[in-house]
Structures are given as C-alpha cells and as structure tokens.
C-alpha positions in Angstrom: -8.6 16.3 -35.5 -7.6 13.0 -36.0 -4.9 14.1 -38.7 -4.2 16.3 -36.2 -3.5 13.6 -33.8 -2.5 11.1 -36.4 0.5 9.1 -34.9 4.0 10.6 -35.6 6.4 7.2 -36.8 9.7 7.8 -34.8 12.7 5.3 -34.6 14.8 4.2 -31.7 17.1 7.3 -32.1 14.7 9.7 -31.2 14.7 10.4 -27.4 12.0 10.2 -24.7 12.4 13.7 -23.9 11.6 14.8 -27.6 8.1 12.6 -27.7 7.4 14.5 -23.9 8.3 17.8 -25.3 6.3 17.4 -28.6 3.3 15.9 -26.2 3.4 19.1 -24.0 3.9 21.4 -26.9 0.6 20.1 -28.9 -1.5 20.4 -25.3 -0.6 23.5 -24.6 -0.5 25.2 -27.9 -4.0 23.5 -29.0 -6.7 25.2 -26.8 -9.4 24.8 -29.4 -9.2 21.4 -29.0 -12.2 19.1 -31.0 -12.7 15.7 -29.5 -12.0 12.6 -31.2 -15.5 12.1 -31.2 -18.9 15.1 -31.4 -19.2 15.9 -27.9 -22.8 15.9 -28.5 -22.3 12.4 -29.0 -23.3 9.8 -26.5 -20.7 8.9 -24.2 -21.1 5.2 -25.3 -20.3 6.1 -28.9 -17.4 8.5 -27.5 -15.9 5.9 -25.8 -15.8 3.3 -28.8 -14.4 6.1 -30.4 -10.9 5.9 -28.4 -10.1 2.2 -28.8 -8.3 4.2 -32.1 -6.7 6.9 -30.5 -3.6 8.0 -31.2 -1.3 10.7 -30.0 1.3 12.3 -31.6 4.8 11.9 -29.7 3.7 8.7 -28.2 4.1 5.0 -29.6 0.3 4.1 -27.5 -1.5 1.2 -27.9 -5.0 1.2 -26.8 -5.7 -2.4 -25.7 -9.5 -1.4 -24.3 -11.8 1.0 -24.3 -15.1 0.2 -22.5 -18.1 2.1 -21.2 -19.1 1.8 -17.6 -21.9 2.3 -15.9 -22.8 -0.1 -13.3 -19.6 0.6 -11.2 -19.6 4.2 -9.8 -20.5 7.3 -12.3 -20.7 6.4 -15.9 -17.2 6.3 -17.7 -14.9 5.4 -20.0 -12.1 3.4 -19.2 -9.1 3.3 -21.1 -6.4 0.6 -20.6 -3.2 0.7 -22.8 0.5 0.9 -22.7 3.4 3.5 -24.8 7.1 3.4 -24.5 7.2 0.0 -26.4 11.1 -0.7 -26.1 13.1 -4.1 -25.4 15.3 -3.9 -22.1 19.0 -4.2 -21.9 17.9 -7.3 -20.1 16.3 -8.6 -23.2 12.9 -8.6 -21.5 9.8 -6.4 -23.3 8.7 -3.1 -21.5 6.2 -0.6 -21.6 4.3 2.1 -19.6 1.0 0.4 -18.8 -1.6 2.5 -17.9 -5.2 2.9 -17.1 -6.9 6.2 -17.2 -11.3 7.0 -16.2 -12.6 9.4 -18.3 -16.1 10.3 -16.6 -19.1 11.0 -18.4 -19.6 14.1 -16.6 -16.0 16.1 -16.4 -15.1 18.2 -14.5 -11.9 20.2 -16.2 -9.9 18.2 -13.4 -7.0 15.4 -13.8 -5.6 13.4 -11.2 -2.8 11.1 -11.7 -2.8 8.3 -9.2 0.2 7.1 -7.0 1.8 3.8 -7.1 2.1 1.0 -4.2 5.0 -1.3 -3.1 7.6 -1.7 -6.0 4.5 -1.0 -8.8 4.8 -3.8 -11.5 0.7 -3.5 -11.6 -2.1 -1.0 -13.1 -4.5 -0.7 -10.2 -7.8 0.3 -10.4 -7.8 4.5 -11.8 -10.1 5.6 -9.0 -8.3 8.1 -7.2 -9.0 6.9 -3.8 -5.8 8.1 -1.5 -7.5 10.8 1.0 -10.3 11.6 -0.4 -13.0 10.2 2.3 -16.0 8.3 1.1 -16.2 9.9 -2.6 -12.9 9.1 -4.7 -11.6 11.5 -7.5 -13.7 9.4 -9.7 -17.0 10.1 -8.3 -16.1 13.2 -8.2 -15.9 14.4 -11.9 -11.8 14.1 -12.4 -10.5 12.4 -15.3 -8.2 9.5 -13.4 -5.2 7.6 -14.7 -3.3 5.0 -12.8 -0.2 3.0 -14.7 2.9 0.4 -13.5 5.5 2.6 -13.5 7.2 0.7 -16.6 7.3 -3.1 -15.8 5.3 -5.5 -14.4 6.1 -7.4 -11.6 4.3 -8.7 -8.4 4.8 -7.7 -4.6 8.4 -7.1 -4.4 9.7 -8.4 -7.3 12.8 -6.0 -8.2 14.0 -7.7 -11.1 13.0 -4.5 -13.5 16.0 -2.8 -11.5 18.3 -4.3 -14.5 17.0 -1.8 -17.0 18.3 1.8 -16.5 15.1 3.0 -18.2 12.7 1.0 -16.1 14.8 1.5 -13.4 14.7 5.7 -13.9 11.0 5.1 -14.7 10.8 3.5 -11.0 12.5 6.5 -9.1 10.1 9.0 -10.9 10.1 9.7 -14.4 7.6 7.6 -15.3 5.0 9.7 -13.6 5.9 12.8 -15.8 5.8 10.8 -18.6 2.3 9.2 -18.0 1.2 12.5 -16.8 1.7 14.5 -20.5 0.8 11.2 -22.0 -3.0 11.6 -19.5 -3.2 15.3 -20.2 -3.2 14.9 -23.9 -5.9 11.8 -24.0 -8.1 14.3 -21.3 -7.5 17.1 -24.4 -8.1 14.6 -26.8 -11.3 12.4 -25.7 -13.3 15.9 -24.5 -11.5 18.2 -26.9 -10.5 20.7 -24.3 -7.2 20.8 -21.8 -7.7 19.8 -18.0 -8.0 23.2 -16.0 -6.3 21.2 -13.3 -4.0 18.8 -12.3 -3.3 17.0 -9.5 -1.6 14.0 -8.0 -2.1 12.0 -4.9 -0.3 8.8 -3.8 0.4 6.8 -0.3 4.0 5.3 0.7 5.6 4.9 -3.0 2.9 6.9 -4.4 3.6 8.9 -1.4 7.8 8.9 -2.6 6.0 9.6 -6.3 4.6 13.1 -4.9 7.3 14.3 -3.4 9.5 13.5 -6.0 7.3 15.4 -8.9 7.2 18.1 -6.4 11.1 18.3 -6.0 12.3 17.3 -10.2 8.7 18.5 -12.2 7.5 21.4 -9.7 5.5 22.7 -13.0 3.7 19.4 -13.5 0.8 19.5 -10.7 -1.2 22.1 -9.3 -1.7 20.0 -6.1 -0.4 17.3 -4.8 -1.1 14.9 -1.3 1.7 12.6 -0.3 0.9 10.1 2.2 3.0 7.9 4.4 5.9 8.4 1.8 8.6 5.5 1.4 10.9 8.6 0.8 14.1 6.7 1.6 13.2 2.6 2.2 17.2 1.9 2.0 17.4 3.5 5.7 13.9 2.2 7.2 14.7 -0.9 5.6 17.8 -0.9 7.4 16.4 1.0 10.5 13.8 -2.5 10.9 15.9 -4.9 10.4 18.3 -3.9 13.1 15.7 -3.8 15.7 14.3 -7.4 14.4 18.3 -8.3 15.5 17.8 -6.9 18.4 14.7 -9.1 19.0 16.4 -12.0 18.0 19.4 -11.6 20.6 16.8 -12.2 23.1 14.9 -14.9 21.6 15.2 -18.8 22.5 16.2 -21.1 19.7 13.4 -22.7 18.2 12.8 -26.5 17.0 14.5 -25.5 13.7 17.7 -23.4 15.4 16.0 -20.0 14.8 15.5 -17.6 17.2 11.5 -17.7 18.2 10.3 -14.5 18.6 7.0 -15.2 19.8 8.9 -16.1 22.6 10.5 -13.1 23.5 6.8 -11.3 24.6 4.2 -13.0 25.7 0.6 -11.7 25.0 1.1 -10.1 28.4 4.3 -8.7 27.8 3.0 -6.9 25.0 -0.3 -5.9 26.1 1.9 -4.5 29.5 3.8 -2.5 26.8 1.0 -1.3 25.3 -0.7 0.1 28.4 2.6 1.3 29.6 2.3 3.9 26.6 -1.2 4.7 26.6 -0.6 5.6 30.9 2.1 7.9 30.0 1.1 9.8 27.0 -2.9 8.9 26.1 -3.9 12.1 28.7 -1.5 14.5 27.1 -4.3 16.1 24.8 -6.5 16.1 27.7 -9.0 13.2 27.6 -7.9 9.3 28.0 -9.4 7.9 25.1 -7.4 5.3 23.8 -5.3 7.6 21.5 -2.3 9.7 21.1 -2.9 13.2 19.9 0.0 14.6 21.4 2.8 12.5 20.4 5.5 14.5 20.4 5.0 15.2 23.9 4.9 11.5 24.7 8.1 10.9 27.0 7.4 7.4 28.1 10.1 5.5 29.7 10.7 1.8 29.3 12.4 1.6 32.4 9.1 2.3 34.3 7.9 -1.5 33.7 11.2 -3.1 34.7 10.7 -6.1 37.3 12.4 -5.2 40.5 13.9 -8.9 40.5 13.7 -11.7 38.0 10.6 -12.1 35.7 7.3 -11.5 36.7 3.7 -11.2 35.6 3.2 -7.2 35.3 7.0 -6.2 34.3 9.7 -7.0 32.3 13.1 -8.4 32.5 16.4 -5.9 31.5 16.3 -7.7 28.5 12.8 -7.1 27.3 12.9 -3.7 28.3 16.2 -2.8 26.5 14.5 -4.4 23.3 11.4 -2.2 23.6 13.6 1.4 24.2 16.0 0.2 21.2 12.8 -0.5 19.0 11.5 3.1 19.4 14.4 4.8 19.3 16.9 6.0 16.5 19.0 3.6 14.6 22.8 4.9 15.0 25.8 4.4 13.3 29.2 3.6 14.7 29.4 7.2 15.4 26.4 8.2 17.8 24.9 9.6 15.0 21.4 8.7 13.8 21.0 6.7 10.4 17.4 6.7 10.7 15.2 8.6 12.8 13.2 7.0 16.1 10.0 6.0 15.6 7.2 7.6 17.9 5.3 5.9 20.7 1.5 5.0 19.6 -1.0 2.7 19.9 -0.5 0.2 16.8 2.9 -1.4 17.8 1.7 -4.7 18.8 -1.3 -4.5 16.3 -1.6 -8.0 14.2 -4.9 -6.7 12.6 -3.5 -4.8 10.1 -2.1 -5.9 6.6 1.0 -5.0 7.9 1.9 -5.9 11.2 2.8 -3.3 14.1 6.1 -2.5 15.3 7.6 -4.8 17.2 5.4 -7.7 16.0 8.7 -9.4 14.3 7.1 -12.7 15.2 4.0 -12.1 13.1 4.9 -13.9 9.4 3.9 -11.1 6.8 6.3 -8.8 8.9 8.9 -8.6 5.9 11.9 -9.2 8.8 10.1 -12.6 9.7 12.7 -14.4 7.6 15.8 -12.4 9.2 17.4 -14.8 11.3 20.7 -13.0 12.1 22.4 -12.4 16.0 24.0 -9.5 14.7 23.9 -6.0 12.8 26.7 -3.6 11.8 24.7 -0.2 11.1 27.8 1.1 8.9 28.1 -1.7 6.5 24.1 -1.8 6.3 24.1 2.0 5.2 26.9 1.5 2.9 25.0 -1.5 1.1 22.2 -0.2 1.0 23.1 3.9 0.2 26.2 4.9 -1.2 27.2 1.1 -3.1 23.8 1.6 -4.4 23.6 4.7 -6.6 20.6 3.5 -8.0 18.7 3.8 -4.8 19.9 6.8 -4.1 18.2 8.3 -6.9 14.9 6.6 -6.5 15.2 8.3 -3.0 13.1 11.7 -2.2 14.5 12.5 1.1 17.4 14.9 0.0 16.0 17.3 -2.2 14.2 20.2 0.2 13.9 22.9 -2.1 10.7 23.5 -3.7 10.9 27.2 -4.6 9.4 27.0 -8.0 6.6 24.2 -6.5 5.8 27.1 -4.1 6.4 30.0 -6.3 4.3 29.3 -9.1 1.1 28.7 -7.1 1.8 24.8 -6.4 -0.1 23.5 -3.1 1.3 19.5 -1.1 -0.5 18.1 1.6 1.3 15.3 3.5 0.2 13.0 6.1 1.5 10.1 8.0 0.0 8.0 10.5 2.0 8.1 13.6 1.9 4.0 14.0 3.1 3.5 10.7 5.4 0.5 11.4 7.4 1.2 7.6 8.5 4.5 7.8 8.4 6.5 10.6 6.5 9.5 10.5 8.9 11.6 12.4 10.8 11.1 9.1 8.2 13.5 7.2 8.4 15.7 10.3 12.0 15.9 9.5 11.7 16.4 5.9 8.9 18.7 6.4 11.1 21.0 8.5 14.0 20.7 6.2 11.6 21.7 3.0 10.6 24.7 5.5 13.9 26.1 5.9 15.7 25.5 2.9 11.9 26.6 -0.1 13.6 30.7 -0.2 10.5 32.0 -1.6 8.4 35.3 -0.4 5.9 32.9 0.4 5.5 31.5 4.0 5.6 27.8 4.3 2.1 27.4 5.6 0.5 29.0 2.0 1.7 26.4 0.3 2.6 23.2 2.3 0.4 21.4 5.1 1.7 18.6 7.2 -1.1 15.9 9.0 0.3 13.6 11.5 -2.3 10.5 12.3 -2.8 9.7 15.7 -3.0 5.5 15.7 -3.1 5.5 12.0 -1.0 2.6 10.2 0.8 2.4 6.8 -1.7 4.5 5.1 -4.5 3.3 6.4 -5.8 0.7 9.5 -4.5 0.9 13.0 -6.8 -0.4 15.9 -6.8 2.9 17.8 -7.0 5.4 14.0 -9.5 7.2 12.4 -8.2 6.7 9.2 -10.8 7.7 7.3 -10.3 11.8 6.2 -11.1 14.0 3.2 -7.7 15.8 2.0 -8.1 16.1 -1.8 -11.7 18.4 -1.3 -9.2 20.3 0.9 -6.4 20.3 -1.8 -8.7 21.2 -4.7 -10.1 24.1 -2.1 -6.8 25.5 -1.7 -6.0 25.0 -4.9 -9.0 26.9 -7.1 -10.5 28.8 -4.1 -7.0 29.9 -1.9 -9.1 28.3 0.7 -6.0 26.7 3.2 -7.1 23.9 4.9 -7.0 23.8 8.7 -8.1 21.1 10.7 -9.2 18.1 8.3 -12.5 15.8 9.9 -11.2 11.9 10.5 -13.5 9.0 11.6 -12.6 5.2 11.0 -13.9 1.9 12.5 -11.7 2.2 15.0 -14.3 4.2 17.1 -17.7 3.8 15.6 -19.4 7.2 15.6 -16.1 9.1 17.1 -14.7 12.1 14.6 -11.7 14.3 15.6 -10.0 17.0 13.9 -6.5 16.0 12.0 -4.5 19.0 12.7 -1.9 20.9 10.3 1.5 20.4 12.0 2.8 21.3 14.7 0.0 21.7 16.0 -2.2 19.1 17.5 -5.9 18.1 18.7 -6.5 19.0 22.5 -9.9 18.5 24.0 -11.6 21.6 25.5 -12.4 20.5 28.8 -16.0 19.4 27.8 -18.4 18.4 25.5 -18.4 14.8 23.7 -15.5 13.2 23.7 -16.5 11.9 20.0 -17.3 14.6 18.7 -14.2 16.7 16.5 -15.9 19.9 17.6 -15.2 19.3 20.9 -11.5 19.6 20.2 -9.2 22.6 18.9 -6.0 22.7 17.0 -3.2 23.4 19.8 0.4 24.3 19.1 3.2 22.2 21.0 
C-alpha cells in the first residue's frame, strides 16, 4: 500500500487540477483499499502510523499525528498542510488543514466550513447544526483547514495572490475535500460511503458555493447564515451607520456619538414597539417572532406628537429606525440590498456581534465609520463591479443547481432572522431564485430545505433564540434514508426549558390554541 501511495515528485509546471484529478482517480478506482496500517491494529499504533503518510498527487506534509482520548471519542488527529508554493507576493503558502479520524468510523466524511476571512485551522469537530453531539462524536471522519493563508480576524492581505485569492472564493474546499477523502481511504483502507459539508456565514458562502461549481463533491450539505455576497451587506450597514450618524451630536473628539442618538429608553421603546405589532402573529405573545414575514410594524406608530418625550420618538429617530430595516437603494429606487426583517435581537449588546442598530456598541465593525454622507452607487461600484475579485468570491448569482439536485444531492439552509450581518431575507431571496431557475424533474422541496430562526443571531446567540437545533441527523436522514426533514426541534438559553419547532420555509410555527406554550408539540408548521 504504501508504494502504492508513495509520493508522486511533480515540479511547478504541473497544474493543481492534474494533482486533484490524479487524487480522485486513485479514490475512486481503489475500492480494495488496505490501510496504511493492519486495521486489526490498535488505533494508537494506527495513528503513529500516519505522521508518514503520503498521498500521491499531493505535495502533504504531516506536521502531527496524535492519538486522543481524553477529549470526546477516541481519535486520531491529523494536522498538516499541501500546496506548498511561494506567492506572487513573495510570501510562503499552503493549504493547512486538520482532519479527526475516529476510532470508531462510521463510512461518513464531513468537511467543515470556514469563519470570517479563514487564515486559521479550527478545531475539526464538525459542530455547525448538529445539536449537542458534533460530527465527531458521531462517527464522521472530520477535516477543517484555512482556506490557503493564514491570517487573523479580517486580515485580507492574502487577496494579493490569485491562487490564495481563488482558494478564498472556493476552490480550496474541493481541493481539501479529495485531499480528506483520500487520507479517510488511506488511514482505514476503505473510501467514505458519504460525504458531507456543513458551514455558517463563510462556511455558509463555502456550501453554497460547492453546491453551485462542485455539485458532484457532497452528498449533503447545510449552509447557515451564509455571507453569500458581504460586498452589498457590507455596503447595506454602513449606509444605515450614516444614517445614524446624521443624527448624532458631535462628541468630545468631533465624532458623531451614537450612543447619543437612543437612549436606553429609546431603544427598549423600539424594541417593544416590534414585539406589540408582530410577537402575537403566530398566536401566543411570547417574546418571539415566528411569523416574520407577516410583521408590518410601522415606525411611525411611536412618533411624539410634539417635540421629544419619554415614550416616543422625534421625526428624526424614527426616520433612522424605518431606514435601518428597510432596503438599501440605489440612485434609481432600486434595491442594492435587501431590507432586513423586524425581530427581537436589534438592540442586543449580548451577543459577539452586536444587533442591528447598535452602531454605538465598539465591536460593531461600523463603529469606526465616521462619515455624514453615503452615495449607494459609488459604494456598489467599489465594492462590485471595480472589484472582480469579489465578485467571484460571491455565491449569490449562481441559482442553478440541476446536477446538485439531479444526482441525489440534498442542502439545508438556515438563517437566524436577527442576524445583524446578512439579512436573512437575502437567503429567502436566493432560496426562491434557486427554486425557479434548478429545471430538474425533481420538486424543490426533495432536495432543498430552507429554516428561518426566529431571534436567532449570526449563527448562533440572540436573547430571544433557541439557537440550539439538530440539522445534520436530519441531513444524513435524508441523505441515506430519503427521510425529508420537516420541522427541526430548537431550544437555547434563551428560554430555559422552552423547545419549538424550526419550520421548512415558507412555512412557519403557529401555536394551536393550547397546550404549553414551551413545548414544540404544542405548535404546527403553518404556511403564510
């Protein structure tokens, strides 16, 4: 096996695209597989094993191989990197990776999303939706890797390399993908039976981009809260931060103050302005929004008859909050990004990341914007079409997945409805978009499922969401069983002790009439 595997010497003229091909060739033509190491040998002794792994196609570099046991199931954890290369920027990259190969396998691989602009290996756990149990726990063979730089928070600097750069929009995750299936086939000497990916916000951009340019790579795939097109939210926040700033007094350094333009009052008068208008709408008041799209609340209706007062808001105030909710438009009434819906995290400071209209809160990533005005057009032409770069990174045009759907393929999305990134009636749109333009004989709802978040924040939080939900037992379900998921079980510490049903769109969760209130199964999944 290991001449087999031995590593194939290739020189800077040989393409990526050969080294994938060859990878995927030697997977799928080798089903007879023997592992590197006796299966009947102890997973310890496995796992030494693959600190000398190579793989034929692939330049890898094993830089660890240990054997856990005291953190989760036992495992072997494999850290490394391939794609060895110098930049056109002079600087060294590489795909870093990390993939946990369990002691107990169960024929499944999951390839975990990225976060932010990567730059980072994070932990291979395989933790986005899957409840209390991550893929880990569960049997799957994990692998988590950078993207192809390193880099902290939002450091961009990578985006001077085409290949990192290219590597960022997407390709990387095909590449680490052949690269995980062949160690799986390698280190247990038999190919995954499954493969799967799940990722939130760029993860979430990750998924739906494998979905749309590498429909054959996964057999499921859950894409959360996905930063799909971060050029127009990007754009979309900072224009309502200018509109905050217009009506915020100068501060001791010249800068508008926003904490000044609410006061804790104004806010929390916001706040139950919403919940009064739209919390009954599913049929209990109970500090959340199921029915969302049905919310119609008015700004207006807290307008102080005459000056300022405590328990309304000035014409000012009130402008600020119907701009912030609603759709950013270009010079021509049309909408460059879509509005954002009406929920109960927009004044949330709890959170990692603040809510919407909490400009004033310092890790808002606007908190530094100090500008008095905001031209839409020239934003969008920055930030889009002078930027062809970002335009590939960005998932939001691409709506047909008629291979994804006709070769079996399953996605799950979800959003929480007070993300305060990327609106969530963005995935509605695309979602709709995907609907109409996938031409297969296959209706929409056999292989695509939509979950909209009621009080959920930027993949998680929210002080009114239940963001705790199991989405990848449902995946793997539909996947292996053809078992579609319907309503999907949430709880969160939100509401200690409260579950409700997450419901596929466009449908949502409407109390019967009686029964607990925090109990899911006193709910059912209603159409709008």
């Amino acid at each position: 096996m290991r001449r087999g595997l031995r590593r194939l010497r290739h020189g800077g003229g040989r393409s990526d695209m050969i080294r994938l091909v060859v990878a995927t060739a030697f997977v799928a033509l080798m089903p007879g597989l023997t592992p590197a190491v006796a299966a009947d040998s102890s997973p310890e002794a496995r796992c030494s094993a693959a600190k000398t792994l190579q793989l034929a196609g692939f330049d890898m570099k094993v830089a660890s191989a240990d054997h856990i046991k005291d953190k989760g199931p036992g495992h072997c954890l494999v850290s490394g990197s391939f794609e060895q290369r110098t930049g056109a920027d002079g600087k060294a990259y590489a795909i870093g990776f990390s993939i946990a190969l369990p002691d107990s396998w169960t024929g499944r691989f999951l390839v975990q999303g990225g976060g932010g602009l990567n730059g980072v290996v994070r932990p291979a756990l395989g933790d986005v939706a899957a409840g209390t149990q991550n893929g880990l726990s569960r049997g799957f063979a994990v692998i988590s890797h950078d993207s192809g730089h390193k880099g902290e928070a939002w450091d961009a600097s990578f985006r001077a390399d085409q290949i990192a750069t290219l590597n960022f929009a997407g390709w990387s995750v095909e590449k680490v993908t052949v690269l995980g299936k062949a160690l799986v086939a390698t280190y247990y000497g038999k190919v995954a039976d499954r493969s799967y990916f799940a990722g939130c916000s760029t993860g979430g951009r990750e998924a739906m981009a494998s979905a749309q340019r590498f429909p054959t790579l996964f057999d499921g795939i859950i894409s959360g809260a996905p930063a799909m097109r971060t050029s127009r939210s990007n754009m979309s926040l900072a224009a309502k931060n200018v509109a905050m700033n217009k009506i915020s007094p100068a501060g001791a350094d010249g800068a508008p103050d926003r904490t000044k333009a609410f006061s804790d009052g104004d806010r929390d008068l916001v706040l139950k302005g919403i919940l009064k208008s739209c919390d009954g709408l599913d049929g209990i008041e109970d500090g959340m929004i199921a029915n969302a799209a049905a919310c119609k609340f008015d700004p207006a209706s807290l307008l102080c008859p005459a000056g300022k007062a405590d328990g309304c808001l000035t014409k000012q105030q009130v402008d600020v909050v119907a701009e912030t909710f609603s759709p950013t438009l270009d010079a021509s009434g049309r909408p460059a990004y879509v509005a954002f819906p009406y929920d109960t995290g927009v004044m949330s400071t709890a959170d990692p990341i603040p809510g919407l209209m909490r400009f004033d809160d310092k890790r808002n990533r606007q908190f530094k914007n100090n500008a008095m005005s905001f031209d839409v057009d020239d934003a969008v032409q920055k930030a889009d079409i002078d930027d062809p770069q970002q335009r590939l990174i960005n998932a939001d045009q691409w709506t047909d997945l008629s291979s994804f759907a006709a070769r079996g393929s399953k996605i799950i999305f979800f959003h929480g409805v007070s993300d305060p990134w990327f609106s969530s009636n963005d995935t509605v749109d695309f979602f709709n978009r995907m609907s109409t333009a996938t031409k297969t004989s296959k209706r929409v709802e056999d292989w695509a499922k939509l979950y909209l978040v009621p009080g959920m924040a930027h993949c998680r939080g929210g002080p009114a969401g239940l963001d705790q939900f199991d989405m990848l037992t449902e995946l793997v379900d539909w996947v292996e069983k053809d078992e579609a998921p319907r309503s999907v079980e949430a709880s969160g510490k939100a509401f200690p002790g409260r579950t409700r049903p997450l419901c596929p769109y466009p449908s949502y969760a409407q109390y019967k009439g009686d029964g607990n209130i925090d109990s899911a199964a006193s709910f059912d999944c209603r159409n709008r």
